[in-house]
mmCIF file of C-alpha atoms in Angstrom:
data_model
loop_
_atom_site.group_PDB
_atom_site.id
_atom_site.type_symbol
_atom_site.label_atom_id
_atom_site.label_comp_id
_atom_site.label_asym_id
_atom_site.label_seq_id
_atom_site.Cartn_x
_atom_site.Cartn_y
_atom_site.Cartn_z
ATOM 1 C CA MET A 1 -39.279 -22.695 -6.278
ATOM 2 C CA THR A 2 -39.393 -21.650 -2.704
ATOM 3 C CA LEU A 3 -36.297 -21.700 -0.888
ATOM 4 C CA GLN A 4 -36.004 -23.770 2.802
ATOM 5 C CA ASN A 5 -32.187 -23.577 2.841
ATOM 6 C CA ILE A 6 -29.649 -21.314 1.983
ATOM 7 C CA VAL A 7 -26.234 -22.350 2.637
ATOM 8 C CA THR A 8 -22.856 -19.959 2.030
ATOM 9 C CA VAL A 9 -19.722 -21.900 1.598
ATOM 10 C CA GLY A 10 -17.252 -19.417 3.497
ATOM 11 C CA ALA A 11 -18.410 -17.124 6.184
ATOM 12 C CA GLY A 12 -16.602 -13.620 5.504
ATOM 13 C CA GLN A 13 -18.010 -10.239 4.240
ATOM 14 C CA ALA A 14 -19.678 -11.553 1.303
ATOM 15 C CA ALA A 15 -21.484 -14.123 3.051
ATOM 16 C CA ALA A 16 -22.202 -11.991 6.197
ATOM 17 C CA VAL A 17 -23.805 -9.586 3.863
ATOM 18 C CA THR A 18 -26.143 -12.013 2.112
ATOM 19 C CA ALA A 19 -27.179 -13.079 5.341
ATOM 20 C CA ARG A 20 -28.334 -9.941 6.657
ATOM 21 C CA ASN A 21 -30.121 -8.934 3.228
ATOM 22 C CA LEU A 22 -31.638 -12.121 3.014
ATOM 23 C CA ARG A 23 -33.368 -11.581 6.644
ATOM 24 C CA ARG A 24 -34.022 -7.545 5.601
ATOM 25 C CA GLN A 25 -36.104 -8.881 2.715
ATOM 26 C CA GLY A 26 -38.340 -11.032 4.765
ATOM 27 C CA TYR A 27 -36.360 -14.661 3.964
ATOM 28 C CA ASP A 28 -37.471 -16.821 6.711
ATOM 29 C CA GLY A 29 -36.262 -19.960 6.073
ATOM 30 C CA ARG A 30 -32.859 -21.417 7.358
ATOM 31 C CA ILE A 31 -29.552 -19.705 6.705
ATOM 32 C CA SER A 32 -26.105 -21.516 7.208
ATOM 33 C CA LEU A 33 -22.680 -20.112 6.876
ATOM 34 C CA ILE A 34 -19.975 -22.490 6.467
ATOM 35 C CA GLY A 35 -16.519 -21.119 7.054
ATOM 36 C CA ALA A 36 -13.035 -22.706 7.278
ATOM 37 C CA GLU A 37 -11.830 -20.278 9.461
ATOM 38 C CA PRO A 38 -12.270 -20.729 13.630
ATOM 39 C CA HIS A 39 -14.070 -17.310 13.839
ATOM 40 C CA PRO A 40 -17.319 -16.067 12.936
ATOM 41 C CA PRO A 41 -17.475 -13.214 9.748
ATOM 42 C CA TYR A 42 -15.151 -10.622 10.621
ATOM 43 C CA GLN A 43 -14.224 -7.320 8.854
ATOM 44 C CA ARG A 44 -10.756 -7.702 7.160
ATOM 45 C CA PRO A 45 -9.622 -3.981 6.408
ATOM 46 C CA PRO A 46 -8.744 -2.960 10.064
ATOM 47 C CA LEU A 47 -6.284 -5.972 10.098
ATOM 48 C CA SER A 48 -3.546 -4.161 8.364
ATOM 49 C CA LYS A 49 -4.219 -1.002 10.577
ATOM 50 C CA GLU A 50 -6.084 -0.416 13.826
ATOM 51 C CA PHE A 51 -5.961 -4.056 14.654
ATOM 52 C CA LEU A 52 -2.649 -4.356 13.883
ATOM 53 C CA THR A 53 -1.634 -1.933 16.487
ATOM 54 C CA GLY A 54 -4.232 -2.809 19.410
ATOM 55 C CA ALA A 55 -6.314 0.024 18.684
ATOM 56 C CA ASP A 56 -9.211 -2.104 17.823
ATOM 57 C CA THR A 57 -10.300 -5.118 19.642
ATOM 58 C CA GLU A 58 -11.364 -8.341 18.150
ATOM 59 C CA ASP A 59 -14.896 -7.446 19.333
ATOM 60 C CA SER A 60 -14.982 -4.573 17.060
ATOM 61 C CA LEU A 61 -14.264 -6.984 13.796
ATOM 62 C CA TRP A 62 -17.416 -8.982 14.110
ATOM 63 C CA ILE A 63 -19.449 -8.216 11.075
ATOM 64 C CA LEU A 64 -22.743 -10.025 12.472
ATOM 65 C CA PRO A 65 -22.998 -9.533 16.435
ATOM 66 C CA PRO A 66 -24.175 -12.781 18.420
ATOM 67 C CA THR A 67 -26.920 -10.851 19.593
ATOM 68 C CA TRP A 68 -28.406 -10.123 15.874
ATOM 69 C CA VAL A 69 -26.652 -14.124 14.541
ATOM 70 C CA ALA A 70 -29.224 -15.204 17.636
ATOM 71 C CA ASP A 71 -32.332 -12.951 17.161
ATOM 72 C CA HIS A 72 -31.984 -13.921 13.120
ATOM 73 C CA ASP A 73 -31.739 -17.425 13.671
ATOM 74 C CA VAL A 74 -28.659 -17.699 11.141
ATOM 75 C CA ASP A 75 -26.477 -20.676 11.660
ATOM 76 C CA ILE A 76 -22.569 -20.018 11.756
ATOM 77 C CA VAL A 77 -20.492 -23.122 11.334
ATOM 78 C CA THR A 78 -16.597 -22.535 11.886
ATOM 79 C CA GLY A 79 -13.715 -24.683 11.287
ATOM 80 C CA THR A 80 -15.177 -26.657 8.595
ATOM 81 C CA THR A 81 -14.151 -27.440 5.302
ATOM 82 C CA VAL A 82 -16.600 -28.037 2.231
ATOM 83 C CA VAL A 83 -15.502 -30.115 -0.979
ATOM 84 C CA ARG A 84 -18.093 -29.638 -3.413
ATOM 85 C CA VAL A 85 -21.516 -28.869 -4.161
ATOM 86 C CA ASP A 86 -23.577 -31.415 -5.869
ATOM 87 C CA ALA A 87 -25.861 -29.380 -8.663
ATOM 88 C CA MET A 88 -28.131 -32.388 -8.893
ATOM 89 C CA SER A 89 -28.890 -33.401 -5.478
ATOM 90 C CA ARG A 90 -28.250 -29.427 -4.147
ATOM 91 C CA LYS A 91 -26.310 -31.316 -1.318
ATOM 92 C CA VAL A 92 -23.024 -29.497 0.046
ATOM 93 C CA GLU A 93 -20.515 -31.823 0.756
ATOM 94 C CA LEU A 94 -18.110 -31.235 4.108
ATOM 95 C CA ALA A 95 -14.811 -32.807 4.305
ATOM 96 C CA ASP A 96 -15.902 -34.936 7.104
ATOM 97 C CA GLY A 97 -18.414 -36.744 5.050
ATOM 98 C CA ALA A 98 -21.632 -34.935 6.313
ATOM 99 C CA THR A 99 -23.850 -33.258 4.028
ATOM 100 C CA LEU A 100 -25.891 -30.078 4.214
ATOM 101 C CA ALA A 101 -29.235 -29.558 1.945
ATOM 102 C CA ALA A 102 -29.349 -26.401 0.146
ATOM 103 C CA ASP A 103 -31.966 -24.773 -2.406
ATOM 104 C CA ALA A 104 -29.368 -22.282 -3.230
ATOM 105 C CA VAL A 105 -25.621 -21.934 -2.726
ATOM 106 C CA LEU A 106 -23.557 -19.018 -2.532
ATOM 107 C CA LEU A 107 -19.644 -19.495 -2.903
ATOM 108 C CA ALA A 108 -17.781 -16.987 -1.113
ATOM 109 C CA THR A 109 -14.603 -18.512 -0.584
ATOM 110 C CA GLY A 110 -12.661 -15.389 -0.980
ATOM 111 C CA GLY A 111 -8.646 -15.948 -1.754
ATOM 112 C CA ALA A 112 -5.527 -17.026 -0.131
ATOM 113 C CA PRO A 113 -2.041 -15.273 -0.164
ATOM 114 C CA ARG A 114 0.664 -15.875 -2.853
ATOM 115 C CA THR A 115 3.215 -17.969 -1.276
ATOM 116 C CA VAL A 116 7.023 -17.750 -1.534
ATOM 117 C CA ALA A 117 9.425 -20.783 -0.318
ATOM 118 C CA VAL A 118 11.594 -19.249 2.350
ATOM 119 C CA PRO A 119 14.162 -22.046 3.404
ATOM 120 C CA GLY A 120 15.792 -21.647 6.808
ATOM 121 C CA PRO A 121 15.468 -22.658 10.493
ATOM 122 C CA ARG A 122 12.932 -19.807 11.575
ATOM 123 C CA PRO A 123 9.587 -19.993 9.556
ATOM 124 C CA GLU A 124 7.938 -18.262 12.232
ATOM 125 C CA LEU A 125 9.501 -14.806 11.211
ATOM 126 C CA VAL A 126 7.618 -14.973 7.800
ATOM 127 C CA HIS A 127 4.160 -13.419 7.984
ATOM 128 C CA TYR A 128 1.277 -13.007 5.357
ATOM 129 C CA LEU A 129 -1.540 -11.210 6.036
ATOM 130 C CA ARG A 130 -5.033 -11.965 4.812
ATOM 131 C CA THR A 131 -6.987 -13.578 8.362
ATOM 132 C CA LEU A 132 -7.336 -12.585 11.571
ATOM 133 C CA ASP A 133 -4.615 -15.273 12.772
ATOM 134 C CA ASP A 134 -2.252 -14.002 10.319
ATOM 135 C CA ALA A 135 -2.473 -10.377 12.117
ATOM 136 C CA ARG A 136 -2.448 -11.794 15.615
ATOM 137 C CA ARG A 137 0.803 -13.416 14.405
ATOM 138 C CA LEU A 138 2.137 -10.218 13.336
ATOM 139 C CA ALA A 139 1.281 -7.941 15.821
ATOM 140 C CA PRO A 140 3.831 -9.105 18.279
ATOM 141 C CA ALA A 141 6.592 -8.490 15.631
ATOM 142 C CA LEU A 142 6.047 -4.896 15.324
ATOM 143 C CA ARG A 143 8.077 -3.541 18.398
ATOM 144 C CA PRO A 144 9.777 -0.228 18.513
ATOM 145 C CA GLY A 145 13.344 -0.623 17.339
ATOM 146 C CA SER A 146 12.731 -3.863 15.345
ATOM 147 C CA ARG A 147 13.305 -4.156 11.337
ATOM 148 C CA LEU A 148 10.481 -5.396 9.365
ATOM 149 C CA ALA A 149 11.224 -6.158 5.587
ATOM 150 C CA ILE A 150 7.699 -6.016 3.416
ATOM 151 C CA VAL A 151 7.864 -7.716 0.072
ATOM 152 C CA GLY A 152 5.402 -5.968 -2.106
ATOM 153 C CA ALA A 153 3.877 -2.480 -2.243
ATOM 154 C CA GLY A 154 0.238 -3.208 -3.154
ATOM 155 C CA PHE A 155 -2.255 -1.683 -0.702
ATOM 156 C CA VAL A 156 -2.064 -3.938 1.673
ATOM 157 C CA GLY A 157 1.826 -4.063 2.055
ATOM 158 C CA LEU A 158 2.058 0.049 2.078
ATOM 159 C CA GLU A 159 -0.586 -0.198 4.727
ATOM 160 C CA ILE A 160 1.454 -2.767 7.216
ATOM 161 C CA ALA A 161 4.435 -0.247 6.214
ATOM 162 C CA ALA A 162 2.696 2.879 7.523
ATOM 163 C CA THR A 163 1.124 0.981 10.728
ATOM 164 C CA ALA A 164 4.606 -0.351 11.535
ATOM 165 C CA THR A 165 6.477 2.767 11.006
ATOM 166 C CA ALA A 166 4.205 4.736 13.317
ATOM 167 C CA VAL A 167 4.748 2.582 16.063
ATOM 168 C CA GLY A 168 8.528 2.974 15.646
ATOM 169 C CA VAL A 169 9.507 -0.215 13.503
ATOM 170 C CA ASP A 170 12.496 0.385 10.990
ATOM 171 C CA VAL A 171 10.478 -0.866 7.780
ATOM 172 C CA THR A 172 12.089 -1.440 4.339
ATOM 173 C CA VAL A 173 9.207 -2.296 1.333
ATOM 174 C CA LEU A 174 10.691 -3.832 -1.693
ATOM 175 C CA GLU A 175 8.932 -3.859 -4.656
ATOM 176 C CA SER A 176 9.622 -5.349 -8.250
ATOM 177 C CA VAL A 177 7.877 -2.272 -10.410
ATOM 178 C CA PRO A 178 9.542 1.109 -10.663
ATOM 179 C CA VAL A 179 6.377 2.707 -9.660
ATOM 180 C CA PRO A 180 4.261 1.022 -7.225
ATOM 181 C CA LEU A 181 0.233 1.245 -7.596
ATOM 182 C CA ALA A 182 0.855 2.887 -11.068
ATOM 183 C CA ARG A 183 -1.416 0.165 -12.887
ATOM 184 C CA VAL A 184 -4.317 0.962 -10.582
ATOM 185 C CA LEU A 185 -3.506 4.753 -10.326
ATOM 186 C CA GLY A 186 -1.332 6.140 -12.977
ATOM 187 C CA PRO A 187 2.045 7.087 -12.834
ATOM 188 C CA ALA A 188 1.210 10.707 -11.078
ATOM 189 C CA MET A 189 -0.844 9.532 -8.135
ATOM 190 C CA ALA A 190 1.114 6.606 -7.455
ATOM 191 C CA ALA A 191 4.082 8.598 -7.036
ATOM 192 C CA ALA A 192 2.133 10.929 -4.785
ATOM 193 C CA VAL A 193 1.757 8.037 -2.667
ATOM 194 C CA CYS A 194 5.561 6.590 -2.960
ATOM 195 C CA ARG A 195 6.340 10.301 -1.604
ATOM 196 C CA LEU A 196 3.918 10.001 1.153
ATOM 197 C CA HIS A 197 5.599 6.851 2.461
ATOM 198 C CA ARG A 198 9.269 8.129 2.182
ATOM 199 C CA GLU A 199 8.150 11.189 3.805
ATOM 200 C CA GLY A 200 6.864 9.081 6.645
ATOM 201 C CA GLY A 201 9.924 7.090 7.177
ATOM 202 C CA VAL A 202 9.470 4.233 5.104
ATOM 203 C CA ASP A 203 12.569 3.043 3.231
ATOM 204 C CA LEU A 204 10.688 2.260 -0.201
ATOM 205 C CA ARG A 205 12.864 0.448 -2.778
ATOM 206 C CA THR A 206 11.304 -0.152 -6.298
ATOM 207 C CA GLY A 207 12.497 -1.807 -8.919
ATOM 208 C CA MET A 208 14.055 -4.452 -7.219
ATOM 209 C CA ARG A 209 14.287 -7.910 -8.480
ATOM 210 C CA ILE A 210 14.588 -10.465 -5.043
ATOM 211 C CA ASN A 211 16.771 -13.311 -5.883
ATOM 212 C CA GLY A 212 15.214 -15.327 -2.495
ATOM 213 C CA ILE A 213 14.528 -14.755 1.040
ATOM 214 C CA ARG A 214 15.682 -16.956 3.777
ATOM 215 C CA THR A 215 15.438 -17.320 7.443
ATOM 216 C CA THR A 216 18.821 -17.523 9.760
ATOM 217 C CA SER A 217 19.203 -18.322 13.644
ATOM 218 C CA GLY A 218 19.036 -14.407 13.980
ATOM 219 C CA GLY A 219 16.381 -13.048 11.478
ATOM 220 C CA VAL A 220 15.459 -13.138 7.961
ATOM 221 C CA VAL A 221 17.616 -12.038 4.886
ATOM 222 C CA VAL A 222 16.277 -10.867 1.857
ATOM 223 C CA ASP A 223 18.509 -11.205 -1.537
ATOM 224 C CA VAL A 224 18.490 -8.349 -3.906
ATOM 225 C CA GLU A 225 19.859 -8.627 -7.347
ATOM 226 C CA GLY A 226 22.442 -5.423 -7.753
ATOM 227 C CA SER A 227 21.807 -4.303 -4.163
ATOM 228 C CA GLY A 228 23.116 -6.766 -1.969
ATOM 229 C CA ALA A 229 20.815 -8.505 1.258
ATOM 230 C CA VAL A 230 18.179 -6.447 3.126
ATOM 231 C CA GLU A 231 18.375 -8.066 6.632
ATOM 232 C CA ALA A 232 15.305 -7.794 9.207
ATOM 233 C CA ASP A 233 13.768 -9.149 12.057
ATOM 234 C CA ALA A 234 10.601 -10.385 10.296
ATOM 235 C CA VAL A 235 9.423 -10.381 6.910
ATOM 236 C CA VAL A 236 5.880 -9.640 5.279
ATOM 237 C CA ILE A 237 5.277 -11.237 1.788
ATOM 238 C CA GLY A 238 2.117 -9.281 0.355
ATOM 239 C CA ILE A 239 2.410 -10.369 -3.558
ATOM 240 C CA GLY A 240 -1.457 -10.470 -3.866
ATOM 241 C CA ILE A 241 -3.831 -13.240 -3.506
ATOM 242 C CA THR A 242 -5.155 -16.425 -5.674
ATOM 243 C CA PRO A 243 -8.936 -17.170 -5.933
ATOM 244 C CA ASN A 244 -10.165 -19.953 -3.918
ATOM 245 C CA THR A 245 -11.770 -21.963 -6.518
ATOM 246 C CA ALA A 246 -11.013 -25.457 -5.129
ATOM 247 C CA VAL A 247 -14.672 -26.134 -4.208
ATOM 248 C CA ALA A 248 -16.227 -24.713 -7.601
ATOM 249 C CA GLU A 249 -13.667 -26.820 -9.760
ATOM 250 C CA ALA A 250 -14.752 -29.931 -7.711
ATOM 251 C CA SER A 251 -18.393 -29.325 -8.533
ATOM 252 C CA GLY A 252 -17.779 -28.743 -12.125
ATOM 253 C CA LEU A 253 -18.261 -24.997 -12.442
ATOM 254 C CA HIS A 254 -16.341 -22.892 -14.917
ATOM 255 C CA THR A 255 -13.433 -21.054 -13.507
ATOM 256 C CA ASP A 256 -11.111 -18.711 -15.081
ATOM 257 C CA ASP A 257 -8.845 -17.217 -12.364
ATOM 258 C CA GLY A 258 -11.921 -17.092 -10.081
ATOM 259 C CA ILE A 259 -15.551 -18.360 -10.168
ATOM 260 C CA VAL A 260 -17.319 -17.319 -13.668
ATOM 261 C CA VAL A 261 -20.766 -15.689 -12.924
ATOM 262 C CA ASP A 262 -23.097 -13.540 -14.532
ATOM 263 C CA ALA A 263 -23.910 -9.607 -13.559
ATOM 264 C CA ALA A 264 -25.934 -10.966 -10.951
ATOM 265 C CA GLY A 265 -23.488 -13.469 -9.427
ATOM 266 C CA ARG A 266 -25.014 -16.723 -11.115
ATOM 267 C CA THR A 267 -23.190 -19.481 -12.116
ATOM 268 C CA ALA A 268 -24.007 -21.722 -15.009
ATOM 269 C CA VAL A 269 -25.823 -23.936 -12.649
ATOM 270 C CA GLY A 270 -29.118 -21.585 -11.443
ATOM 271 C CA HIS A 271 -28.797 -22.151 -7.838
ATOM 272 C CA ILE A 272 -25.271 -21.623 -7.115
ATOM 273 C CA PHE A 273 -24.016 -17.970 -7.077
ATOM 274 C CA ALA A 274 -20.538 -16.594 -6.214
ATOM 275 C CA ALA A 275 -19.637 -13.101 -4.681
ATOM 276 C CA GLY A 276 -16.621 -11.429 -3.232
ATOM 277 C CA ASP A 277 -13.155 -11.936 -3.913
ATOM 278 C CA VAL A 278 -13.590 -15.345 -5.671
ATOM 279 C CA ALA A 279 -16.227 -13.844 -8.071
ATOM 280 C CA ARG A 280 -15.163 -13.001 -11.829
ATOM 281 C CA ARG A 281 -18.035 -11.146 -12.649
ATOM 282 C CA TYR A 282 -19.837 -9.856 -16.050
ATOM 283 C CA SER A 283 -19.712 -6.282 -15.767
ATOM 284 C CA PRO A 284 -21.933 -4.357 -18.302
ATOM 285 C CA ARG A 285 -19.772 -1.308 -17.333
ATOM 286 C CA ALA A 286 -16.686 -2.768 -18.403
ATOM 287 C CA GLY A 287 -17.887 -5.109 -21.022
ATOM 288 C CA ARG A 288 -16.079 -7.943 -19.807
ATOM 289 C CA HIS A 289 -15.742 -9.977 -16.684
ATOM 290 C CA ILE A 290 -13.701 -8.620 -13.885
ATOM 291 C CA ARG A 291 -12.664 -9.484 -10.126
ATOM 292 C CA PRO A 292 -12.283 -6.855 -8.259
ATOM 293 C CA GLU A 293 -10.761 -7.807 -4.363
ATOM 294 C CA HIS A 294 -12.529 -4.963 -2.453
ATOM 295 C CA PHE A 295 -14.542 -4.677 0.610
ATOM 296 C CA ASP A 296 -17.368 -2.342 -1.177
ATOM 297 C CA ASN A 297 -17.469 -4.938 -4.175
ATOM 298 C CA ALA A 298 -17.883 -7.685 -1.924
ATOM 299 C CA SER A 299 -20.580 -5.892 -0.227
ATOM 300 C CA ARG A 300 -22.275 -4.698 -3.439
ATOM 301 C CA GLN A 301 -22.143 -8.247 -4.649
ATOM 302 C CA ALA A 302 -23.488 -9.718 -1.748
ATOM 303 C CA VAL A 303 -26.514 -7.571 -1.776
ATOM 304 C CA ALA A 304 -27.450 -8.328 -5.608
ATOM 305 C CA VAL A 305 -27.173 -12.072 -4.738
ATOM 306 C CA ALA A 306 -29.458 -12.029 -1.904
ATOM 307 C CA ASN A 307 -32.257 -10.269 -4.150
ATOM 308 C CA THR A 308 -31.489 -12.778 -6.900
ATOM 309 C CA MET A 309 -31.819 -15.679 -4.824
ATOM 310 C CA LEU A 310 -35.287 -14.031 -3.701
ATOM 311 C CA GLY A 311 -36.458 -13.603 -7.358
ATOM 312 C CA ARG A 312 -35.705 -10.164 -7.848
ATOM 313 C CA HIS A 313 -32.970 -10.075 -10.257
ATOM 314 C CA THR A 314 -30.496 -7.527 -9.014
ATOM 315 C CA ILE A 315 -27.150 -6.472 -10.926
ATOM 316 C CA SER A 316 -24.298 -4.704 -8.845
ATOM 317 C CA ASP A 317 -21.964 -2.672 -11.392
ATOM 318 C CA ASP A 318 -20.957 0.312 -9.801
ATOM 319 C CA ALA A 319 -17.754 1.809 -10.320
ATOM 320 C CA PRO A 320 -14.804 0.302 -8.423
ATOM 321 C CA TRP A 321 -14.398 2.018 -5.461
ATOM 322 C CA PHE A 322 -11.786 1.702 -2.335
ATOM 323 C CA TRP A 323 -9.827 3.575 0.318
ATOM 324 C CA SER A 324 -7.047 3.064 2.013
ATOM 325 C CA ASP A 325 -5.706 4.804 5.439
ATOM 326 C CA GLN A 326 -1.768 5.732 5.238
ATOM 327 C CA HIS A 327 0.482 7.766 7.525
ATOM 328 C CA GLY A 328 -2.630 9.534 9.007
ATOM 329 C CA ARG A 329 -3.889 10.467 5.323
ATOM 330 C CA ASN A 330 -6.983 8.933 3.853
ATOM 331 C CA LEU A 331 -6.847 7.530 0.319
ATOM 332 C CA GLN A 332 -9.698 7.064 -1.736
ATOM 333 C CA PHE A 333 -10.229 5.909 -5.228
ATOM 334 C CA VAL A 334 -13.229 5.516 -7.936
ATOM 335 C CA GLY A 335 -13.788 4.912 -11.449
ATOM 336 C CA VAL A 336 -10.569 4.091 -13.554
ATOM 337 C CA ALA A 337 -7.456 5.802 -14.221
ATOM 338 C CA THR A 338 -7.301 7.368 -17.517
ATOM 339 C CA GLY A 339 -4.025 9.143 -18.315
ATOM 340 C CA ASP A 340 -2.795 11.913 -16.445
ATOM 341 C CA PRO A 341 -5.530 13.520 -13.994
ATOM 342 C CA VAL A 342 -6.311 16.901 -13.393
ATOM 343 C CA ILE A 343 -5.884 18.157 -9.974
ATOM 344 C CA ARG A 344 -7.865 20.263 -7.711
ATOM 345 C CA GLY A 345 -5.895 21.036 -4.527
ATOM 346 C CA ASP A 346 -2.455 20.820 -3.363
ATOM 347 C CA VAL A 347 -0.593 17.626 -4.287
ATOM 348 C CA ASP A 348 2.745 18.933 -2.181
ATOM 349 C CA ALA A 349 0.631 19.598 0.655
ATOM 350 C CA GLY A 350 -0.859 16.159 0.548
ATOM 351 C CA GLU A 351 -4.422 17.694 0.287
ATOM 352 C CA PHE A 352 -5.714 17.050 -3.456
ATOM 353 C CA THR A 353 -8.055 14.826 -5.778
ATOM 354 C CA GLY A 354 -6.732 13.827 -9.194
ATOM 355 C CA PHE A 355 -9.670 14.021 -11.681
ATOM 356 C CA TYR A 356 -8.903 11.337 -14.746
ATOM 357 C CA LEU A 357 -10.860 12.693 -17.937
ATOM 358 C CA GLU A 358 -11.707 11.133 -21.143
ATOM 359 C CA GLY A 359 -12.085 15.181 -22.817
ATOM 360 C CA THR A 360 -14.426 16.502 -20.498
ATOM 361 C CA THR A 361 -15.770 13.384 -19.291
ATOM 362 C CA VAL A 362 -15.020 12.305 -15.673
ATOM 363 C CA ARG A 363 -13.821 8.505 -15.613
ATOM 364 C CA GLY A 364 -12.200 8.372 -12.028
ATOM 365 C CA ALA A 365 -10.717 10.311 -9.011
ATOM 366 C CA PHE A 366 -8.100 9.558 -6.683
ATOM 367 C CA ALA A 367 -8.085 11.605 -3.507
ATOM 368 C CA MET A 368 -5.734 12.468 -0.210
ATOM 369 C CA ASP A 369 -7.602 13.841 2.555
ATOM 370 C CA ARG A 370 -10.426 14.855 0.109
ATOM 371 C CA GLY A 371 -13.278 12.119 0.768
ATOM 372 C CA ALA A 372 -16.063 14.717 0.183
ATOM 373 C CA ASP A 373 -14.715 15.141 -3.571
ATOM 374 C CA ILE A 374 -15.099 11.441 -3.653
ATOM 375 C CA THR A 375 -18.474 11.328 -2.742
ATOM 376 C CA ALA A 376 -19.351 13.833 -5.306
ATOM 377 C CA ALA A 377 -16.837 12.005 -7.934
ATOM 378 C CA ARG A 378 -18.820 9.299 -7.792
ATOM 379 C CA GLU A 379 -21.986 11.070 -8.875
ATOM 380 C CA LEU A 380 -20.092 12.921 -11.739
ATOM 381 C CA LEU A 381 -18.611 9.643 -13.415
ATOM 382 C CA ASP A 382 -19.428 9.363 -16.905
ATOM 383 C CA ARG A 383 -20.542 12.649 -17.246
ATOM 384 C CA ALA A 384 -19.032 15.876 -19.266
ATOM 385 C CA ILE A 385 -18.248 18.748 -17.046
ATOM 386 C CA ASP A 386 -16.947 21.908 -17.174
ATOM 387 C CA VAL A 387 -13.169 21.375 -16.284
ATOM 388 C CA ASP A 388 -12.419 25.101 -15.296
ATOM 389 C CA ALA A 389 -15.281 25.034 -12.823
ATOM 390 C CA LEU A 390 -13.663 21.846 -11.462
ATOM 391 C CA LEU A 391 -10.371 22.614 -10.734
ATOM 392 C CA ASP A 392 -11.675 26.223 -9.278
ATOM 393 C CA GLU A 393 -11.447 25.678 -5.636
ATOM 394 C CA ASP A 394 -14.347 27.933 -5.147
ATOM 395 C CA THR A 395 -16.731 25.839 -6.846
ATOM 396 C CA ASP A 396 -18.789 23.450 -5.162
ATOM 397 C CA LEU A 397 -18.581 20.005 -6.867
ATOM 398 C CA TRP A 398 -22.351 19.665 -5.902
ATOM 399 C CA ASP A 399 -23.125 22.448 -8.226
ATOM 400 C CA LEU A 400 -21.565 20.736 -11.074
ATOM 401 C CA VAL A 401 -23.237 17.382 -10.074
ATOM 402 C CA TYR A 402 -26.787 19.289 -10.052
ATOM 403 C CA ALA A 403 -25.981 21.269 -13.282
ATOM 404 C CA ASP A 404 -27.681 18.668 -15.465
ATOM 405 C CA ILE A 405 -30.658 18.550 -13.653
ATOM 406 C CA ASP A 406 -31.105 22.107 -13.519
ATOM 407 C CA GLU A 407 -30.661 22.351 -17.195
ATOM 408 C CA GLU A 408 -33.576 19.579 -17.605
ATOM 409 C CA ALA A 409 -35.210 21.542 -15.440
ATOM 410 C CA GLN A 410 -35.286 24.501 -17.581
ATOM 411 C CA VAL A 411 -35.829 22.617 -20.891
ATOM 412 C CA THR A 412 -39.331 21.445 -19.681
ATOM 413 C CA ARG A 413 -40.677 24.736 -18.298
#
């Protein structure tokens, strides 16, 4: 079937990258991005860092510059809610009763922050950080000398902590687990991140059970079991997101902590796709459905979906990769954390890479201020290597990357 109209439900990273790649691949039909937010597609990673401090402006956030949108004839409709997709008529139904014809639909509805009921007279002191408007609201609260409580020590919470501390805010982070990020990085590397924050001036309290959060006329009170109360001028709640599956459910699609899709991003309805934080995609690498919540994953899924829409069956199944900037350090992770990593570099100095191995096979890596190591590690994933050489700082990691190629060349001579 020749595609005349492609509609994305959602206008974030995955939708924007899909539109851009459709045009790159020569698609000349109509593309419409329908977003519930009042903004065109923008990057989320800077919201907890550069944008929050004012170092970056809104203009630096836009994924599709206005000139590109005009030159490539892409319709971006903001402030508009989609309620369902009619699989039979191939129409996208809007909340105001209007419909859009669509030969193919991408559901890129993302996720929403998990919320907590906070009673009290000052709801404006309670913050979440997911959207541009959230960041706009939070930024004025980061005043030198003010007190900020952060509930949740995931990557976003810790990025906010680092950003706020750098501008002179007194930050207390409360986390329920003993070692934040241990589920993702393993205990050793997670402990290194915790040390980075404590040395950077963050009051990071772990193993905390929170009994409640409330606002008063003077601020925010977080009641902690066995530790009294933490008082602050504002609180950020960062306890994860839930995928926005309402449109998919109303459209009769299979959902299970996300919209269930195959490796190419297709739902059970052939012309409806899903990508980004909302998609629970089948991963041949993992042997199961997964739902990564990363910028890189959204972009790669979007490229695969664009190709598949155009009849070029493509999957995106690269190993998870993400990065974070905290306290002036660049943190990067790729692959999976399997057991205790072996260390290349100096953990105490905050400049190292931990390689996760199964025997001599590389399964993942976490680096602090060693982005070049991660670039090489991505090529070494699932390959057996010389561990002694890996740990020898005099060894160029790219020599390990190309070792197998050199051996194969010698065999064929």
